[in-house]
């Protein structure tokens, strides 16, 4: 599994990188078939937005992509919210995979 963390208008420090990777371990624990995780951390400089800090995540799972977008005044809070939403989406996807296969109906003759 590849974890790619990048920043836009923001330098990703080693501490921030380790923080995000440690949070992503929770996803791997719930579902081990993740191929790629791409995280984009950015800051909006618009005056009307109040300098929001945004975390975006994109997960690639064997033919499917899951995308989540979170914003907060604090970047660490945005990352925590992002991981919670990604974990929820991965759990829903896992349940969908398990429930997709049904047994064939029995035929009465």
PDB file of N, CA, C and O in Angstrom, residues 30-58:
ATOM      1  N   UNK A  30      -8.764  -2.110   9.449  1.00  0.00           N
ATOM      2  CA  UNK A  30     -10.135  -2.501   9.127  1.00  0.00           C
ATOM      3  C   UNK A  30     -10.265  -3.172   7.758  1.00  0.00           C
ATOM      4  O   UNK A  30     -11.139  -4.002   7.562  1.00  0.00           O
ATOM      5  N   UNK A  31      -9.428  -2.768   6.806  1.00  0.00           N
ATOM      6  CA  UNK A  31      -9.553  -3.300   5.445  1.00  0.00           C
ATOM      7  C   UNK A  31      -8.168  -3.326   4.827  1.00  0.00           C
ATOM      8  O   UNK A  31      -7.566  -2.283   4.586  1.00  0.00           O
ATOM      9  N   UNK A  32      -7.648  -4.516   4.561  1.00  0.00           N
ATOM     10  CA  UNK A  32      -6.259  -4.637   4.125  1.00  0.00           C
ATOM     11  C   UNK A  32      -6.082  -4.652   2.611  1.00  0.00           C
ATOM     12  O   UNK A  32      -4.972  -4.813   2.130  1.00  0.00           O
ATOM     13  N   UNK A  33      -7.128  -4.452   1.821  1.00  0.00           N
ATOM     14  CA  UNK A  33      -7.013  -4.491   0.368  1.00  0.00           C
ATOM     15  C   UNK A  33      -6.884  -3.095  -0.244  1.00  0.00           C
ATOM     16  O   UNK A  33      -7.222  -2.885  -1.405  1.00  0.00           O
ATOM     17  N   UNK A  34      -6.380  -2.144   0.497  1.00  0.00           N
ATOM     18  CA  UNK A  34      -6.176  -0.790  -0.012  1.00  0.00           C
ATOM     19  C   UNK A  34      -4.948  -0.773  -0.904  1.00  0.00           C
ATOM     20  O   UNK A  34      -3.903  -1.305  -0.552  1.00  0.00           O
ATOM     21  N   UNK A  35      -5.063  -0.142  -2.076  1.00  0.00           N
ATOM     22  CA  UNK A  35      -3.948  -0.076  -3.012  1.00  0.00           C
ATOM     23  C   UNK A  35      -3.164   1.218  -2.800  1.00  0.00           C
ATOM     24  O   UNK A  35      -1.962   1.193  -2.567  1.00  0.00           O
ATOM     25  N   UNK A  36      -3.833   2.354  -2.906  1.00  0.00           N
ATOM     26  CA  UNK A  36      -3.196   3.666  -2.759  1.00  0.00           C
ATOM     27  C   UNK A  36      -4.034   4.566  -1.858  1.00  0.00           C
ATOM     28  O   UNK A  36      -5.264   4.528  -1.910  1.00  0.00           O
ATOM     29  N   UNK A  37      -3.351   5.381  -1.077  1.00  0.00           N
ATOM     30  CA  UNK A  37      -4.004   6.438  -0.315  1.00  0.00           C
ATOM     31  C   UNK A  37      -3.279   7.732  -0.660  1.00  0.00           C
ATOM     32  O   UNK A  37      -2.060   7.828  -0.491  1.00  0.00           O
ATOM     33  N   UNK A  38      -4.029   8.719  -1.160  1.00  0.00           N
ATOM     34  CA  UNK A  38      -3.456  10.025  -1.487  1.00  0.00           C
ATOM     35  C   UNK A  38      -4.126  11.075  -0.612  1.00  0.00           C
ATOM     36  O   UNK A  38      -5.342  11.208  -0.613  1.00  0.00           O
ATOM     37  N   UNK A  39      -3.306  11.804   0.126  1.00  0.00           N
ATOM     38  CA  UNK A  39      -3.799  12.836   1.023  1.00  0.00           C
ATOM     39  C   UNK A  39      -3.244  14.174   0.551  1.00  0.00           C
ATOM     40  O   UNK A  39      -2.038  14.307   0.324  1.00  0.00           O
ATOM     41  N   UNK A  40      -4.128  15.159   0.414  1.00  0.00           N
ATOM     42  CA  UNK A  40      -3.731  16.518   0.044  1.00  0.00           C
ATOM     43  C   UNK A  40      -4.113  17.447   1.184  1.00  0.00           C
ATOM     44  O   UNK A  40      -5.276  17.517   1.581  1.00  0.00           O
ATOM     45  N   UNK A  41      -3.121  18.131   1.728  1.00  0.00           N
ATOM     46  CA  UNK A  41      -3.334  19.114   2.790  1.00  0.00           C
ATOM     47  C   UNK A  41      -3.137  20.496   2.189  1.00  0.00           C
ATOM     48  O   UNK A  41      -2.127  20.738   1.534  1.00  0.00           O
ATOM     49  N   UNK A  42      -4.113  21.392   2.399  1.00  0.00           N
ATOM     50  CA  UNK A  42      -3.963  22.728   1.828  1.00  0.00           C
ATOM     51  C   UNK A  42      -4.620  23.770   2.712  1.00  0.00           C
ATOM     52  O   UNK A  42      -5.434  23.461   3.572  1.00  0.00           O
ATOM     53  N   UNK A  43      -4.246  25.017   2.452  1.00  0.00           N
ATOM     54  CA  UNK A  43      -4.773  26.159   3.190  1.00  0.00           C
ATOM     55  C   UNK A  43      -5.427  27.109   2.204  1.00  0.00           C
ATOM     56  O   UNK A  43      -4.835  27.442   1.181  1.00  0.00           O
ATOM     57  N   UNK A  44      -6.638  27.540   2.513  1.00  0.00           N
ATOM     58  CA  UNK A  44      -7.309  28.552   1.703  1.00  0.00           C
ATOM     59  C   UNK A  44      -6.972  29.918   2.279  1.00  0.00           C
ATOM     60  O   UNK A  44      -7.107  30.140   3.477  1.00  0.00           O
ATOM     61  N   UNK A  45      -6.570  30.814   1.430  1.00  0.00           N
ATOM     62  CA  UNK A  45      -6.191  32.146   1.887  1.00  0.00           C
ATOM     63  C   UNK A  45      -7.272  33.189   1.655  1.00  0.00           C
ATOM     64  O   UNK A  45      -7.017  34.378   1.759  1.00  0.00           O
ATOM     65  N   UNK A  46      -8.461  32.771   1.319  1.00  0.00           N
ATOM     66  CA  UNK A  46      -9.524  33.735   1.078  1.00  0.00           C
ATOM     67  C   UNK A  46      -9.929  34.410   2.382  1.00  0.00           C
ATOM     68  O   UNK A  46     -10.064  33.771   3.421  1.00  0.00           O
ATOM     69  N   UNK A  47     -10.141  35.699   2.342  1.00  0.00           N
ATOM     70  CA  UNK A  47     -10.476  36.438   3.548  1.00  0.00           C
ATOM     71  C   UNK A  47     -11.851  36.077   4.092  1.00  0.00           C
ATOM     72  O   UNK A  47     -12.061  36.039   5.292  1.00  0.00           O
ATOM     73  N   UNK A  48     -12.800  35.802   3.198  1.00  0.00           N
ATOM     74  CA  UNK A  48     -14.146  35.475   3.668  1.00  0.00           C
ATOM     75  C   UNK A  48     -14.229  34.083   4.289  1.00  0.00           C
ATOM     76  O   UNK A  48     -15.124  33.793   5.059  1.00  0.00           O
ATOM     77  N   UNK A  49     -13.282  33.214   3.988  1.00  0.00           N
ATOM     78  CA  UNK A  49     -13.277  31.860   4.542  1.00  0.00           C
ATOM     79  C   UNK A  49     -12.555  31.808   5.887  1.00  0.00           C
ATOM     80  O   UNK A  49     -12.663  30.842   6.611  1.00  0.00           O
ATOM     81  N   UNK A  50     -11.798  32.812   6.223  1.00  0.00           N
ATOM     82  CA  UNK A  50     -11.091  32.822   7.489  1.00  0.00           C
ATOM     83  C   UNK A  50      -9.864  31.929   7.511  1.00  0.00           C
ATOM     84  O   UNK A  50      -9.420  31.498   8.559  1.00  0.00           O
ATOM     85  N   UNK A  51      -9.273  31.653   6.357  1.00  0.00           N
ATOM     86  CA  UNK A  51      -8.060  30.832   6.304  1.00  0.00           C
ATOM     87  C   UNK A  51      -8.315  29.387   6.687  1.00  0.00           C
ATOM     88  O   UNK A  51      -7.623  28.845   7.531  1.00  0.00           O
ATOM     89  N   UNK A  52      -9.322  28.764   6.079  1.00  0.00           N
ATOM     90  CA  UNK A  52      -9.643  27.374   6.404  1.00  0.00           C
ATOM     91  C   UNK A  52      -8.495  26.441   6.034  1.00  0.00           C
ATOM     92  O   UNK A  52      -7.777  26.665   5.073  1.00  0.00           O
ATOM     93  N   UNK A  53      -8.369  25.390   6.789  1.00  0.00           N
ATOM     94  CA  UNK A  53      -7.382  24.352   6.523  1.00  0.00           C
ATOM     95  C   UNK A  53      -8.144  23.130   6.024  1.00  0.00           C
ATOM     96  O   UNK A  53      -9.112  22.703   6.640  1.00  0.00           O
ATOM     97  N   UNK A  54      -7.723  22.601   4.896  1.00  0.00           N
ATOM     98  CA  UNK A  54      -8.473  21.557   4.216  1.00  0.00           C
ATOM     99  C   UNK A  54      -7.620  20.296   4.083  1.00  0.00           C
ATOM    100  O   UNK A  54      -6.438  20.366   3.761  1.00  0.00           O
ATOM    101  N   UNK A  55      -8.261  19.164   4.327  1.00  0.00           N
ATOM    102  CA  UNK A  55      -7.634  17.854   4.122  1.00  0.00           C
ATOM    103  C   UNK A  55      -8.530  17.067   3.171  1.00  0.00           C
ATOM    104  O   UNK A  55      -9.730  16.949   3.398  1.00  0.00           O
ATOM    105  N   UNK A  56      -7.939  16.568   2.088  1.00  0.00           N
ATOM    106  CA  UNK A  56      -8.667  15.776   1.110  1.00  0.00           C
ATOM    107  C   UNK A  56      -8.007  14.416   1.016  1.00  0.00           C
ATOM    108  O   UNK A  56      -6.787  14.305   1.025  1.00  0.00           O
ATOM    109  N   UNK A  57      -8.824  13.388   0.912  1.00  0.00           N
ATOM    110  CA  UNK A  57      -8.290  12.043   0.825  1.00  0.00           C
ATOM    111  C   UNK A  57      -8.916  11.280  -0.321  1.00  0.00           C
ATOM    112  O   UNK A  57     -10.108  11.392  -0.577  1.00  0.00           O
ATOM    113  N   UNK A  58      -8.096  10.513  -1.014  1.00  0.00           N
ATOM    114  CA  UNK A  58      -8.553   9.683  -2.119  1.00  0.00           C
ATOM    115  C   UNK A  58      -7.948   8.294  -1.925  1.00  0.00           C
ATOM    116  O   UNK A  58      -6.730   8.147  -1.854  1.00  0.00           O
TER     117      UNK A  58
END
